[in-house]
Every structure is written in structure tokens, then in C-alpha cells.
Coordinates of C-alpha atoms in Angstrom, one line a residue:
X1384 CA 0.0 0.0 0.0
X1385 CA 1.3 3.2 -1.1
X1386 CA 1.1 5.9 1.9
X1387 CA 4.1 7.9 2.9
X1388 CA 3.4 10.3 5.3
X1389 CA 0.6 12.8 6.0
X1390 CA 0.6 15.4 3.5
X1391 CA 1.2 18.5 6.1
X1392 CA 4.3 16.7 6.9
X1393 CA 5.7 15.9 3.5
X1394 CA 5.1 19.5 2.7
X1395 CA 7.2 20.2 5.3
X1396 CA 9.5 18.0 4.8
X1397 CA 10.3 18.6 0.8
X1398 CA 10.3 22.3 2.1
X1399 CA 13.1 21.8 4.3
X1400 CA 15.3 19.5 2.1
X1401 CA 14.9 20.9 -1.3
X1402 CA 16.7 17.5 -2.7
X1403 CA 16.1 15.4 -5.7
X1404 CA 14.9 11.9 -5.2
X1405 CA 17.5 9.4 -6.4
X1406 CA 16.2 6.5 -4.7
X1407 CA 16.1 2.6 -6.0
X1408 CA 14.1 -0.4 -5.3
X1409 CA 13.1 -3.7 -6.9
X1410 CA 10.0 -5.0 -8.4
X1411 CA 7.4 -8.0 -9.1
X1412 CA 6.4 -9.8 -12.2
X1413 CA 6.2 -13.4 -14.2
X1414 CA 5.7 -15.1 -17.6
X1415 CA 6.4 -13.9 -20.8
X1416 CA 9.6 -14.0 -23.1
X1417 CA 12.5 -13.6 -20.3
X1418 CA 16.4 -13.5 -21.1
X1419 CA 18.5 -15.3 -18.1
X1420 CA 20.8 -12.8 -15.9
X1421 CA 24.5 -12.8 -15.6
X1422 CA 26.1 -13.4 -12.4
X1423 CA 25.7 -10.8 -9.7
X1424 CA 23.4 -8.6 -12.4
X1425 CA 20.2 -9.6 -9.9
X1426 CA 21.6 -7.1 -6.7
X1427 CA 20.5 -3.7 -7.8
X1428 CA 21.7 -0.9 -5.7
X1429 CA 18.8 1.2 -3.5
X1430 CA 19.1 5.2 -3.0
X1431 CA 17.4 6.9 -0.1
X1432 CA 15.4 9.5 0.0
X1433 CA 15.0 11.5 3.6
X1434 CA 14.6 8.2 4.8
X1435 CA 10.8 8.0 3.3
X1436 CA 11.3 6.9 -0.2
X1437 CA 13.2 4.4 -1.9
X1438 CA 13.3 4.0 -5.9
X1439 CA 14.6 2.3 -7.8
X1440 CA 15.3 2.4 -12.3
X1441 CA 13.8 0.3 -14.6
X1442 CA 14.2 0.4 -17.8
X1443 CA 10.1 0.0 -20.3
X1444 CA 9.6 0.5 -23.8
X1445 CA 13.4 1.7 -23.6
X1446 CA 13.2 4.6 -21.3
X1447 CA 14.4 4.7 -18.1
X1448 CA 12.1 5.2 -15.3
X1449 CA 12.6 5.5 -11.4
X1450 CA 10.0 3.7 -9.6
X1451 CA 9.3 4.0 -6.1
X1452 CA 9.2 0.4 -4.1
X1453 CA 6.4 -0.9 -2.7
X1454 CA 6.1 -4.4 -0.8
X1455 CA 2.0 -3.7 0.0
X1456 CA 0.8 -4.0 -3.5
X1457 CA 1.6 -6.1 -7.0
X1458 CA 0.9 -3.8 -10.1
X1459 CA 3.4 -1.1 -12.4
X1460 CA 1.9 1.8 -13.2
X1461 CA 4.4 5.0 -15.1
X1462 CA 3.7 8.3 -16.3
X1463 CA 5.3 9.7 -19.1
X1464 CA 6.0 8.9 -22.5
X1465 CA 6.8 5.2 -23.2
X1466 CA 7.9 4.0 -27.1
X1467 CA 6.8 0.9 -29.0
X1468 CA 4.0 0.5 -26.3
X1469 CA 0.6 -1.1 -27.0
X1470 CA -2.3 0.4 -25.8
X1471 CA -4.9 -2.7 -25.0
X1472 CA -8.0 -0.5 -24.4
X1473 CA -8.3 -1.5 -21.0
X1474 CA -9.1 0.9 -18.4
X1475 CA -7.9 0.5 -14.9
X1476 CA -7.7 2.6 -11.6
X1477 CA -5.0 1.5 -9.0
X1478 CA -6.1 2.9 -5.7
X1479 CA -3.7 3.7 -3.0
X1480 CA -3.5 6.0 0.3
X1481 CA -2.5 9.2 -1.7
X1482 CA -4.9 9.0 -4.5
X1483 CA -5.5 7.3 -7.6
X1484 CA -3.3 5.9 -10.4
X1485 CA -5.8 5.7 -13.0
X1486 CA -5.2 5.5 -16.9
X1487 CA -4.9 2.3 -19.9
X1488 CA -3.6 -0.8 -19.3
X1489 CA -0.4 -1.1 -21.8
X1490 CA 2.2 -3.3 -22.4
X1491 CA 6.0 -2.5 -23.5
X1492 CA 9.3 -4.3 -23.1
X1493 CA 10.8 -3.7 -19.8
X1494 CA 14.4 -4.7 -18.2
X1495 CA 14.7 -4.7 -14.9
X1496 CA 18.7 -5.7 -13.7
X1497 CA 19.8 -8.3 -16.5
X1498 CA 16.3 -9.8 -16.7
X1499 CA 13.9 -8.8 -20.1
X1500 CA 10.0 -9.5 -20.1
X1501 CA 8.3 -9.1 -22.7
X1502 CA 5.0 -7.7 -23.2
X1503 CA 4.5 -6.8 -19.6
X1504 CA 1.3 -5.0 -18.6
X1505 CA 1.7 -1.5 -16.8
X1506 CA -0.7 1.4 -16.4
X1507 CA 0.2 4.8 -17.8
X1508 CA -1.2 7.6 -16.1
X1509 CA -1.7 10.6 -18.0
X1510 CA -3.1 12.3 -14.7
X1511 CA -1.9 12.4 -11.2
X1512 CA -3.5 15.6 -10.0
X1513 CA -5.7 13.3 -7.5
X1514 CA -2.2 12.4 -5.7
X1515 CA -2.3 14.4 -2.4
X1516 CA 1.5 14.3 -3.3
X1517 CA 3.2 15.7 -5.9
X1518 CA 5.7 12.7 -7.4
X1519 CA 7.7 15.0 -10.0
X1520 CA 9.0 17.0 -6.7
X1521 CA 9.6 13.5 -4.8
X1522 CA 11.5 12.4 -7.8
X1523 CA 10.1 9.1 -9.0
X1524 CA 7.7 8.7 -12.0
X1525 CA 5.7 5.3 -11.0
X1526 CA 5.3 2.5 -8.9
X1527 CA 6.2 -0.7 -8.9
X1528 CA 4.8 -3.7 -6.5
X1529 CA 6.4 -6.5 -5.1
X1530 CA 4.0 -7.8 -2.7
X1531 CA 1.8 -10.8 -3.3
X1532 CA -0.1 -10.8 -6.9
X1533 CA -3.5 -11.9 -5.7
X1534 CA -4.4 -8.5 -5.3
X1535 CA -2.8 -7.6 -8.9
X1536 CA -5.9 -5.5 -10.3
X1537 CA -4.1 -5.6 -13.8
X1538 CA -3.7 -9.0 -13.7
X1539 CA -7.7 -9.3 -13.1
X1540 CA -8.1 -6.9 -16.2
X1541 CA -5.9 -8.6 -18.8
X1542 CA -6.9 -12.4 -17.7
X1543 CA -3.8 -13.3 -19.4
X1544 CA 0.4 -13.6 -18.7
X1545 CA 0.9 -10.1 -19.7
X1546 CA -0.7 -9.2 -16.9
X1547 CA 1.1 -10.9 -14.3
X1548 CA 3.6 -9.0 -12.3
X1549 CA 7.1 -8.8 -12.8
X1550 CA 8.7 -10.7 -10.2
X1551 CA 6.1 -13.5 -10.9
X1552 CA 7.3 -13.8 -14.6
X1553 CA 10.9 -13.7 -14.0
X1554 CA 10.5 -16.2 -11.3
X1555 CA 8.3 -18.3 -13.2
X1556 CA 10.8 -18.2 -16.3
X1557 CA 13.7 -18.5 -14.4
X1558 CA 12.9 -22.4 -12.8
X1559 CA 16.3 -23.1 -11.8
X1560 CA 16.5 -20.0 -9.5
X1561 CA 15.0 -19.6 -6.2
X1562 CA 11.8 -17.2 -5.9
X1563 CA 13.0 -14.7 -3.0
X1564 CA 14.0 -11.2 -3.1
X1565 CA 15.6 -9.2 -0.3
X1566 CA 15.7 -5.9 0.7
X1567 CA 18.9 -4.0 2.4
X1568 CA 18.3 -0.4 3.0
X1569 CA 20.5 2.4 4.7
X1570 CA 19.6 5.6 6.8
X1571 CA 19.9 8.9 5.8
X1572 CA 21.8 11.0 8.5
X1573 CA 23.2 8.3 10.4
X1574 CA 27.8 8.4 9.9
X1575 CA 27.8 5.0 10.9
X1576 CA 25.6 4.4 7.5
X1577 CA 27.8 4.8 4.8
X1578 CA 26.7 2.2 2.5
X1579 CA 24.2 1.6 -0.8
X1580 CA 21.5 0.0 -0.2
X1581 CA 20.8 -3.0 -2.4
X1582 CA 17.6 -5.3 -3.6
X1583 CA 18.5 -8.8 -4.7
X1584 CA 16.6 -11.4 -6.8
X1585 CA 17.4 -15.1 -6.1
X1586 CA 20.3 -14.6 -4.2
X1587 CA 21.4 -13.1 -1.0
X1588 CA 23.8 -10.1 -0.5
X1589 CA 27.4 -11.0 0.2
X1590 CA 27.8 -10.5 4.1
X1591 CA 24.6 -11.4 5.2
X1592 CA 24.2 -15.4 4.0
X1593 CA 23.1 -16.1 7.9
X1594 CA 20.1 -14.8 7.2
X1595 CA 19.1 -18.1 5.3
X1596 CA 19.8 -20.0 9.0
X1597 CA 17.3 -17.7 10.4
X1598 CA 13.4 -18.6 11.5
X1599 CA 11.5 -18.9 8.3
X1600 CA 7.9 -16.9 9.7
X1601 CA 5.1 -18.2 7.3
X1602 CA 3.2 -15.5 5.7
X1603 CA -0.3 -15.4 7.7
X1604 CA -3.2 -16.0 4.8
X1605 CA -6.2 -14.0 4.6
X1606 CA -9.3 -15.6 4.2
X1607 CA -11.6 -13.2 3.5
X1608 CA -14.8 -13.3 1.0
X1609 CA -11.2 -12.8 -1.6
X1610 CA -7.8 -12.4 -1.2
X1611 CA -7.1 -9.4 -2.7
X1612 CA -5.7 -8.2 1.0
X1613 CA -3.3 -10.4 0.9
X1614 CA -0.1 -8.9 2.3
X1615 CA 3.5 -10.1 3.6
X1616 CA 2.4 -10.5 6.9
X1617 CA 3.1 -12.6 9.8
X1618 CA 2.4 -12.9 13.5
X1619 CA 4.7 -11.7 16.1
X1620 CA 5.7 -14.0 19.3
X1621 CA 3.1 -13.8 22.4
X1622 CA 4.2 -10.1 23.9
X1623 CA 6.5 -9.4 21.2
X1624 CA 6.3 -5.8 21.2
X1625 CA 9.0 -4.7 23.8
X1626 CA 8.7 -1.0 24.9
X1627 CA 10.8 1.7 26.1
X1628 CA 11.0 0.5 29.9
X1629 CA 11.8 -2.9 29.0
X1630 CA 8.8 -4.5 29.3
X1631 CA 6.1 -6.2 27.1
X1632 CA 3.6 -3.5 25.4
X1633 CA 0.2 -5.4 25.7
X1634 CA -2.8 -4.7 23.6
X1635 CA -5.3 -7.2 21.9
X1636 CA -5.1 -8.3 18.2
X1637 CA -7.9 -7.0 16.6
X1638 CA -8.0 -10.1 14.3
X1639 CA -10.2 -12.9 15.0
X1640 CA -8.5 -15.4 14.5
X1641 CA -5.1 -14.3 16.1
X1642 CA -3.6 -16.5 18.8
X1643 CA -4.0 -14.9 22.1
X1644 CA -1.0 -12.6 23.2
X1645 CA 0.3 -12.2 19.4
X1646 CA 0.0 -9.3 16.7
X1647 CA -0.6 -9.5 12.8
X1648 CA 2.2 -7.7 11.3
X1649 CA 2.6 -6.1 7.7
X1650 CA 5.3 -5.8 6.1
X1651 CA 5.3 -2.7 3.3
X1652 CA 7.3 -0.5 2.5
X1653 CA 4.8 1.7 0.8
X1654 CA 4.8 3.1 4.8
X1655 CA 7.1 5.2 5.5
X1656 CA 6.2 5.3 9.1
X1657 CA 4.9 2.7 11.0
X1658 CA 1.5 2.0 12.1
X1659 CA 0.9 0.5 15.5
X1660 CA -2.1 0.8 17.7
X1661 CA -3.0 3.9 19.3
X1662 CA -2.5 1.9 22.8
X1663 CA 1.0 0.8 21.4
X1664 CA 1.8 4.2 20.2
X1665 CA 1.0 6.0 23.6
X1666 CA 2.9 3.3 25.6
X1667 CA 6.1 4.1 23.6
X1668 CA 5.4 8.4 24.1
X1669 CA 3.1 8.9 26.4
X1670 CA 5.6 8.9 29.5
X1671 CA 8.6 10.7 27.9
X1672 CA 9.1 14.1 29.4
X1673 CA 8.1 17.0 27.5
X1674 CA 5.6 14.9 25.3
X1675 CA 2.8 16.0 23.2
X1676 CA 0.4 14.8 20.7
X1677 CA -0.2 16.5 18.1
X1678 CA -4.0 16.4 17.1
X1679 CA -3.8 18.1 14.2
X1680 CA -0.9 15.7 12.1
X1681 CA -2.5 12.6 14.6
X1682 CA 1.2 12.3 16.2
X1683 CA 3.5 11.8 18.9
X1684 CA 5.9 15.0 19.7
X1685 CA 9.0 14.1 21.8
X1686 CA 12.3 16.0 23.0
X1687 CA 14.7 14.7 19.8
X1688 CA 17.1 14.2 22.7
X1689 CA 15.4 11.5 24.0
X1690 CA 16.5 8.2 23.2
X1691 CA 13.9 4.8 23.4
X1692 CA 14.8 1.5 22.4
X1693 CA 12.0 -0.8 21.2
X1694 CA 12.2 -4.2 20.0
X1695 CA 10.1 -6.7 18.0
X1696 CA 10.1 -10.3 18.6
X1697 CA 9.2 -13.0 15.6
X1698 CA 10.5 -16.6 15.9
X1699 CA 11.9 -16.4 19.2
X1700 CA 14.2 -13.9 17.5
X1701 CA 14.8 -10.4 19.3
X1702 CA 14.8 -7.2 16.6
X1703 CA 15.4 -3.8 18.3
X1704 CA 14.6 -0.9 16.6
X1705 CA 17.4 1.6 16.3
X1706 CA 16.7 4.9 18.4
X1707 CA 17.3 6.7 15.4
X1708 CA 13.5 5.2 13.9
X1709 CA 11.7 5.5 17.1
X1710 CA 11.8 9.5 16.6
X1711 CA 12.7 11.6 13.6
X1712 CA 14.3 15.0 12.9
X1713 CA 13.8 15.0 9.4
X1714 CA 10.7 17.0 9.6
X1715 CA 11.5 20.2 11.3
X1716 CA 8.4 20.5 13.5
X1717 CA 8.2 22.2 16.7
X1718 CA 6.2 21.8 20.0
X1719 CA 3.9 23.8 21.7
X1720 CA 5.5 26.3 22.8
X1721 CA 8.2 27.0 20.3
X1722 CA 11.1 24.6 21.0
X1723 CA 12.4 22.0 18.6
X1724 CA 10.5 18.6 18.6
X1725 CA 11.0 15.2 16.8
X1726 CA 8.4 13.1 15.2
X1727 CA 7.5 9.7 17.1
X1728 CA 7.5 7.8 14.0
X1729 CA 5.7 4.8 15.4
X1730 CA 2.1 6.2 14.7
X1731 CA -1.4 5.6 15.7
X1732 CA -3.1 3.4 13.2
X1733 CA -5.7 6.0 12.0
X1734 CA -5.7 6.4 9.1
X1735 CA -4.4 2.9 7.6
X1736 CA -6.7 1.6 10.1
X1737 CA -7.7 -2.5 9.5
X1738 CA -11.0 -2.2 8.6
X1739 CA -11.5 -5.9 7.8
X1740 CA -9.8 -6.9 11.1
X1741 CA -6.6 -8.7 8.8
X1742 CA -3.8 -6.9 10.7
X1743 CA -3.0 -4.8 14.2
X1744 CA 0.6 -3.2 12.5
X1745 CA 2.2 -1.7 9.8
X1746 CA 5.9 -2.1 9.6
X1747 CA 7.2 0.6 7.0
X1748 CA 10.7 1.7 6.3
X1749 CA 11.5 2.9 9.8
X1750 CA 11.3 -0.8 10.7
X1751 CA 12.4 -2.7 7.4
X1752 CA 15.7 -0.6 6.9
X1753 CA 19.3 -2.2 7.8
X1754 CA 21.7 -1.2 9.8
X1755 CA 18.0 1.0 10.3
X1756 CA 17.1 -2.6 11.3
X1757 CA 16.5 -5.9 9.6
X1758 CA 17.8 -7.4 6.0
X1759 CA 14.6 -9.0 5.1
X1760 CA 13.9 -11.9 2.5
X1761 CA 10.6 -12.2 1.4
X1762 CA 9.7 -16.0 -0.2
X1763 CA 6.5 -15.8 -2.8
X1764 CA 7.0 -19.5 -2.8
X1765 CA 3.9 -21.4 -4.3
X1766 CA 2.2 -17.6 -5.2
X1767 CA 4.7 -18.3 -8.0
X1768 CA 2.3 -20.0 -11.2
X1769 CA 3.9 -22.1 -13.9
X1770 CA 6.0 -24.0 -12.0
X1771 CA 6.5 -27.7 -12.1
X1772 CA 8.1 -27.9 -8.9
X1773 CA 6.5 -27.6 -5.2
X1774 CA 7.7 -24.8 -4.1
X1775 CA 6.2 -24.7 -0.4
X1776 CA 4.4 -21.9 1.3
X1777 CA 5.2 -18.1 1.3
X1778 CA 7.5 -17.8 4.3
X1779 CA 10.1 -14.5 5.7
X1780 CA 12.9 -14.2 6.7
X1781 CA 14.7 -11.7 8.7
X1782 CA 18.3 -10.8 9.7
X1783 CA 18.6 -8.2 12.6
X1784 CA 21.3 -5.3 11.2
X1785 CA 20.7 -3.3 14.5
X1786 CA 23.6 -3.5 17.3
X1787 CA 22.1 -2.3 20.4
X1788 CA 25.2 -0.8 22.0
X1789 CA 26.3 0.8 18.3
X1790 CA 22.8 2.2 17.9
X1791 CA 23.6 4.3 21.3
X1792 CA 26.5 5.6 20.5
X1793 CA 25.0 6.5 17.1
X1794 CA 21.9 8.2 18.7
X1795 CA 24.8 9.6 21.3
X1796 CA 26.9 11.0 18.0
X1797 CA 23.6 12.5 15.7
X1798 CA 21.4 14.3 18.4
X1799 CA 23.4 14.6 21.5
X1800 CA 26.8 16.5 19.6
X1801 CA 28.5 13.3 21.3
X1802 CA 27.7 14.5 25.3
X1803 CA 25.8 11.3 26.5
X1804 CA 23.2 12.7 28.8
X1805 CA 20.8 9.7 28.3
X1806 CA 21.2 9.0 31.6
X1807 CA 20.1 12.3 33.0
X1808 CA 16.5 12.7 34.7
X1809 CA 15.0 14.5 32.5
X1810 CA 15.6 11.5 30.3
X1811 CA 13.7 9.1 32.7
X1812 CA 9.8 7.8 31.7
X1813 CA 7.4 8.7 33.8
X1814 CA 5.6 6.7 36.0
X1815 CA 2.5 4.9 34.5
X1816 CA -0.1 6.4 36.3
X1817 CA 1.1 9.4 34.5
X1818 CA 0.9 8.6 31.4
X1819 CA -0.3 10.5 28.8
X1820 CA -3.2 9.2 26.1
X1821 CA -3.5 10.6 22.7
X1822 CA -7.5 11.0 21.7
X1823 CA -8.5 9.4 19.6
X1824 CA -11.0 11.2 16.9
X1825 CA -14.5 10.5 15.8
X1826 CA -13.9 9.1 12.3
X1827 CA -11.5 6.7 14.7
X1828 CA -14.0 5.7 16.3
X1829 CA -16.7 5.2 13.9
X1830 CA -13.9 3.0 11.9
X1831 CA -12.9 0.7 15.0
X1832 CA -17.2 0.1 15.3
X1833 CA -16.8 -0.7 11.9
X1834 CA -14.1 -2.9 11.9
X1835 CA -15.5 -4.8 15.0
X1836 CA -19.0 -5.5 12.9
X1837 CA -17.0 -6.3 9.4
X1838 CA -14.0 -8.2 11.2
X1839 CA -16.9 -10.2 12.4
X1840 CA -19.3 -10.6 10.0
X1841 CA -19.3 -14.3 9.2
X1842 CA -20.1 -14.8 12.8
X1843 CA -22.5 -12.6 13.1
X1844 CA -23.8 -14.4 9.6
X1845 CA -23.6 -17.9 11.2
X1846 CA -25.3 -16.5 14.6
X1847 CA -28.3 -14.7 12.6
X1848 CA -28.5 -18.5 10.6
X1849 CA -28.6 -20.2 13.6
X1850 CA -31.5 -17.9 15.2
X1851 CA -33.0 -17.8 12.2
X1852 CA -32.9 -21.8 12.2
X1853 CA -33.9 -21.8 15.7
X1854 CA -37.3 -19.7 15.1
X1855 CA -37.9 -21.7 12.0
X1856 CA -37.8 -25.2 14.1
X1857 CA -39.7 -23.5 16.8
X1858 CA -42.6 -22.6 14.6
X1859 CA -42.5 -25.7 12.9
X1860 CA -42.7 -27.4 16.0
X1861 CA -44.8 -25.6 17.7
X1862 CA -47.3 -26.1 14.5
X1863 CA -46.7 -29.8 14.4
X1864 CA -47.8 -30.0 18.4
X1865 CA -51.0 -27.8 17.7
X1866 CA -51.5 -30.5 14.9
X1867 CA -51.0 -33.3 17.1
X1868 CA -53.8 -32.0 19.8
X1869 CA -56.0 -31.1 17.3
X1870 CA -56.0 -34.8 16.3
X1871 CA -55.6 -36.0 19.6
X1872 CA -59.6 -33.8 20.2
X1873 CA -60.9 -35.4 16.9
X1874 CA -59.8 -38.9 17.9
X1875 CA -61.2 -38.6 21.1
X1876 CA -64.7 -36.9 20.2
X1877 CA -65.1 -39.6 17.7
X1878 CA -64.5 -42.7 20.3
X1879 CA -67.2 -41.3 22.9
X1880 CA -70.6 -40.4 19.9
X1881 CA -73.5 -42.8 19.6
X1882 CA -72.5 -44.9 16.7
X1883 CA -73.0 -48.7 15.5
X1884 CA -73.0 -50.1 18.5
X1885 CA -75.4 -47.9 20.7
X1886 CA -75.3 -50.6 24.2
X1887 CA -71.2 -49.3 24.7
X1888 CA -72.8 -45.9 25.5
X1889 CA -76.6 -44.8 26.2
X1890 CA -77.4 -41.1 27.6
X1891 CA -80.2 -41.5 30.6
X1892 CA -83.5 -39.9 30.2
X1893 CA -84.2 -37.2 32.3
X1894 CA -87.2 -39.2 33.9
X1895 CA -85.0 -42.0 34.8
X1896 CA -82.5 -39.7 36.3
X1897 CA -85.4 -37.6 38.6
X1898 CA -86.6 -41.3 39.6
X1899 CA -83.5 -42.6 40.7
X1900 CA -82.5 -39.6 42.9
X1901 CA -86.2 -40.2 44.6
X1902 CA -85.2 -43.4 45.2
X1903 CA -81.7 -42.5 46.8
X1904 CA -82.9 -40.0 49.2
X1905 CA -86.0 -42.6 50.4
X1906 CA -83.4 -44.9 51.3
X1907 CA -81.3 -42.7 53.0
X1908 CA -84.1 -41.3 55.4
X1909 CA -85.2 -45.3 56.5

């Protein structure tokens, strides 16, 4: 899903870093005419942008395009001019968080790395004035998706290979190769992050091969009435969300079907920041000293001296969360009363709030970076078509880049001018019972009644079945009963009237009746 940040804040944000956008990322399709890569040709490097975006080139109908990355959907859409490309007449409209990519469905040659597809199915957009964001300023000029093609909305309009997406075709193409990507990415501002990121297809990046030894966390399915809301997502361990004090951060999946104690988790990187539950999100701000929320942008405001450290836990695996992505700078805001504040970047889930109950978190780029945090490999496995192999169920991986004790002195180095005062009291959280609690807003809470009626709609349907099943037997058998009586009268009306045989039952005259009372009370006087 394709949401970067709210649009007050990117404003701000382009405004203060007047930068061009030179960022890289990888991409998702599968069949068609495919040429085989050279060694090494499938790790692509990936730019950062401000630590929001992430782009990366590919190369359609022989111009080169930079694409922004996005793990939470599966289509290609461009704008632009692109040569030798067929226009098939088919209308589409891709919908995202920011607006609409709508335009024809065409198909052009397209290289991405070494690999060729032929034919491959994109949208052009001739019109992105309904984007609350303005993508010529942020430097890219489409969208690719890499997440899982059931929701492929092209693929649905073209019914045919062209339409598949791209890492599909060049997996399903390329048999002999394994069907994983991964994802290194580096942090803007950070010394100690002097390094390309890099996007790999079939093969892992050289210094990080432990990651294939590490827990293999199957992709949790959604079973919905379709599953076009299928995302890379996965649950986290019971009370694997570890806040700032040290201890477990509990709050209740909203998911029905969850495991008590554990979290759905997405995985996209169309998120810049992450979305957690508004109960998760206060736990991790609402003690810091100096805090605010901010109602109008729907965030956390925090001293950028402060320093938290958060951690996620998925397959008995610990991930911390470098202090550096708990709060940002990068956005120049300031607090109530004047002074400097940063962002807490681990945000109330408002506005990318589950309304189908399918996940509790949103793990964007603050989470999914390297030495930012993980090196992630993401398996399509058997989402893969046109294979003659069994190629097993989605599954991630991931590979924690984050040393604790480096991520200090890092935090120590960027926002403290190297003076570590994380130990002073004015650092310290505040008690509990102090705690402050962001509000949440009317549309919030009309989207949470929502959710808790949609999320549980086939129980609802089974329970109005069964009542309805319950009234029908009850009238039946309450009409059945009335039957039986009214036979039950009939049969016994019938036995007791004169009929054929008039000795079984004779009605007394009314003389004989007088006469033998006479003759009772006579008897009784003697």
C-alpha cells in the first residue's frame, strides 16, 4: 500500500530539504519472453530518499524510469511517454492512500537488472493531480509492486500472462533460480551508514548469508470473502512488542483469529512510518518528558534528545529498533511552545486503520531498513504460477542489522553532539499512572465500530442463521404440536358419539335420572 506520510508533513519535509529523489528499489512480475541474468546482475543498488522513499530504475519500452518500491501491493503503473508500447483499451484505476493511479492498461518491453519481459502489462497515467502528493517533486515517476499478486488489479483486467507482475514472470521463467528477493536499505543522517542499499533477486547479498539460518515466519493467509488483502504479513511471538522501559507492550489483536498474546504484522514499504495501535503508540510516548500529541498531524511529539529503544520479537528472535527510527528530525516540526521537537514515528493506526480486522501493525521503512534494522527476504513461494516444482508456502525471513550498543553511541553522536546525557532525569519515563493518552477522533471511532461489525461478519452471519434456524424449528414445531392435539380432540370426540354399536354408550333420560334420585334419598331417610 502506497502511503508515505501525511501530507502537512511531506510539505514540510520537501520544504526543508529541497533535494532530488535518487532512490532505487526492486520490483514483481512473471511469464512472458524472459532473457537469463549474468552473475551478480540480480543485486540492484537502492538510494534513499530522507529516509521515506526508496526507488529504484527500470528500464520500459526503452526509457528509463525511477519507480518507487512498494512491498503492500503487486501492479506497475508510469507516467510519461513510453515508445513501442501497445495500448490494449483497457481501463484501470489502482487505488492507494495518496490518491488514484488511473489511466490504460499497456504493455511494452521492460528490463529490470539483466532480466527482459516481454509484453509486460503497466498502467500509464496521464493524470496524477488526484495524488495528495506531488511525485515530480519526490522524484520518482511510477510505482512498482512486489507484494503478493493476488491482489494484482491488472492482472484481473488482462486475464492473461501479460498481466502478471514482474517478479512472478521472471521467477516463473527462471525455474532453476529460487523465488526470494531481499531488501537491504541504509539511513539517511546516520555516519555509521555509509553504504548503498541494495535489492537482490534469487540470491542473498554477500555478508549477510546467515540470514538463510534464520526462523522462516510463514506468511499469515487472509481468508476473507477474496484475497485481494493479501499482504507479507506474519504474526509476532506472544508479547512481542517490547517498549521503552523494558517490558512487554500489551494490547489485543484486533483479528479474529489471532492467537492470544500475538500481533498480525505487515510488512510494506509503501509506509514510511509505521503504524501501531493507538494503545501501542501511547505506551512508547506517552511517559517521555516533554511529550505532546499533536491532534492536528495525529502524532507523537518528543524531545529529539530522548532516546527509546523498542524491539520486536518474531521466531523467538529479538529485533530492536534503532533509536534513530523511534523519533525523527527529518521534519523540522516544533512543540507547543516553540522549541524543537521530533516526530515519534511509530504512529497511531488511523488512518491505515484494519478495517476488515486482517492486521494490528504496519511495519514501514523505519522498521524494514538495515543497519536501520532488519535485512529482510521475502519468499512468494507457491504464489509463483507455472511451475512444475512444489515450491512450499510463502515464508520471511529476517536478519537483525541493529547492534544495540552501536545504535547508542550512534543516537549519542547524531542528536546529543556526542555528550551522553541519556542517563540524566530529565531522560527518565514517567511513571504509569502518568501517562499521557492521545484521543482518539471521531472518524476513529466510527472506523474501529466498523471494523469490530466487518471483522466479524461471518459470525455474526452464522449467529443470525442459527437464530434464524432456531425460530424456523420452533414454529415448525410448535405447529406440528398444535396439529397433534387437534387430532388428539378429533380422535377422542369420535370414540365417545353414539355410533354402531349404541349398548357401549346410552345417555339417561331425564325421567330416569329424577326417579333414581327419589329413590336414593328414600333410602337414605329409612
Amino acid at each position: 500500500m502506497w502511503s508515505l506520510l501525511p501530507a502537512a508533513l511531506l510539505a514540510i519535509l520537501l520544504d526543508v530539504h529541497a533535494l532530488t529523489f535518487p532512490v532505487q528499489v526492486r520490483t514483481s512480475q512473471r511469464s512472458g519472453s524472459l532473457h537469463a541474468r549474468a552473475d551478480g546482475d540480480s543485486i540492484l543498488p537502492i538510494h534513499n530518499t530522507l529516509n521515506s522513499e526508496y526507488i529504484t530504475n527500470i528500464t520500459l519500452g526503452g526509457r528509463e524510469i525511477p519507480v518507487l518500491l512498494d512491498t503492500g501491493s503487486s501492479d506497475l503503473w508510469v507516467t510519461g511517454n513510453v515508445s513501442g508500447t501497445t495500448d490494449l483499451g483497457i481501463s484501470a484505476s489502482l487505488s492507494y492512500a495518496v490518491g488514484n493511479a488511473d489511466g490504460d492498461i499497456n504493455t511494452a518491453t521492460l528490463q529490470f537488472g539483466n532480466y527482459t519481459v516481454q509484453d509486460q502489462a503497466f498502467v500509464l497515467v496521464t493524470d496524477t493531480s488526484s495524488f495528495s502528493v506531488d511525485i515530480d517533486q519526490q522524484g520518482y515517476e511510477g510505482l512498482i509492486g512486489i507484494g503478493p499478486p493476488t491482489g494484482s488489479v491488472i492482472r484481473e483486467k488482462v486475464k492473461d500472462a501479460r498481466g502478471d507482475s514482474v517478479l512472478n514472470r521472471i521467477f516463473s521463467q527462471n525455474t532453476t533460480a529460487s523465488n526470494y528477493l531481499t531488501i537491504l536499505l541504509n539511513r539517511e543522517g546516520d555516519p555509521m551508514s555509509n553504504f548503498t542499499g541494495q535489492l537482490s533477486v534469487s540470491e542473498v547479498v554477500p555478508g549477510y548469508e546467515s540470514i538463510e539460518q534464520m526462523p522462516k515466519l510463514s506468511v499469515e493467509m487472509t481468508h476473507k470473502l477474496t484475497d485481494e488483502d493479501q499482504h507479507w504479513q506474519t504474526y509476532t511471538d506472544v508479547n512481542g512488542v517490547i517498549g521503552p522501559d523494558g517490558q512487554p507492550i500489551e494490547v489485543d489483536s484486533i483479528v479474529p483469529k489471532a492467537p492470544d498474546g500475538q500481533l498480525v504484522v505487515i510488512f510494506d514499504s509503501g509506509y514510511t512510518l509505521p503504524q501501531v495501535p493507538r494503545a501501542m503508540s501511547d505506551a512508547i510516548y506517552g511517559r517521555v518528558q516533554g511529550a505532546e500529541y499533536n491532534e492536528e498531524q495525529g502524532l507523537w511529539l518528543i524531545p529529539c534528545d530522548q532516546l527509546l529503544n523498542i524491539s520486536f520479537k518474531f521466531g523467538g528472535q529479538t529485533y530492536p529498533i534503532h533509536p534513530l527510527d523511534v523519533s525523527s528530525s527529518d521534519f523540522n516540526m516544533v512543540d507547543s511552545t516553540g522549541n524543537p521537537a521530533c516526530v515519534g514515528t511509530f504512529q497511531p493506526i488511523s488512518s491505515a486503520f484494519s478495517l476488515l480486522g486482517e492486521y494490528d501493525i504496519i511495519l514501514g521503512m523505519a522498521f524494514t531498513g538495515t543497519v536501520r534494522n532488519v535485512y529482510t527476504l521475502l519468499d512468494y513461494g507457491s504464489w509463483v504460477e507455472d511451475t512444475s516444482d512444489d515450491l512450499g508456502d510463502p515464508f520471511i525471513q529476517l536478519l537483525s542489522v541493529t547492534d544495540v550498543n552501536k545504535a547508542h553511541q550512534d543516537f549519542v553522536n547524531v542528536r546529543l553532539g556526542g555528550v551522553d546525557t541519556t542517563g540524566a532525569p530529565a531522560q527518565a519515563l514517567l511513571p504509569v499512572d502518568q501517562m499521557q493518552h492521545s484521543p482518539e477522533t471521531e472518524a476513529e471511532k466510527k472506523a474501529q465500530y466498523e471494523e469490530m461489525i466487518l471483522s466479524r461478519w461471518p459470525y455474526i452471519f452464522v449467529g443470525c442463521l442459527v437464530f434464524v434456524l432456531l425460530v424456523i424449528g420452533f414454529i415448525v414445531w410448535r405447529c406440528c404440536v398444535r396439529r397433534k392435539r387437534q387430532r388428539a380432540k378429533q380422535a377422542a370426540h369420535a370414540t365417545f358419539l353414539p355410533g354402531d354399536n349404541p349398548a357401549t354408550y346410552k345417555q339417561l333420560e331425564d325421567g330416569q335420572m329424577e326417579m333414581n334420585r327419589s329413590s336414593y334419598a328414600s333410602s337414605m331417610r329409612k
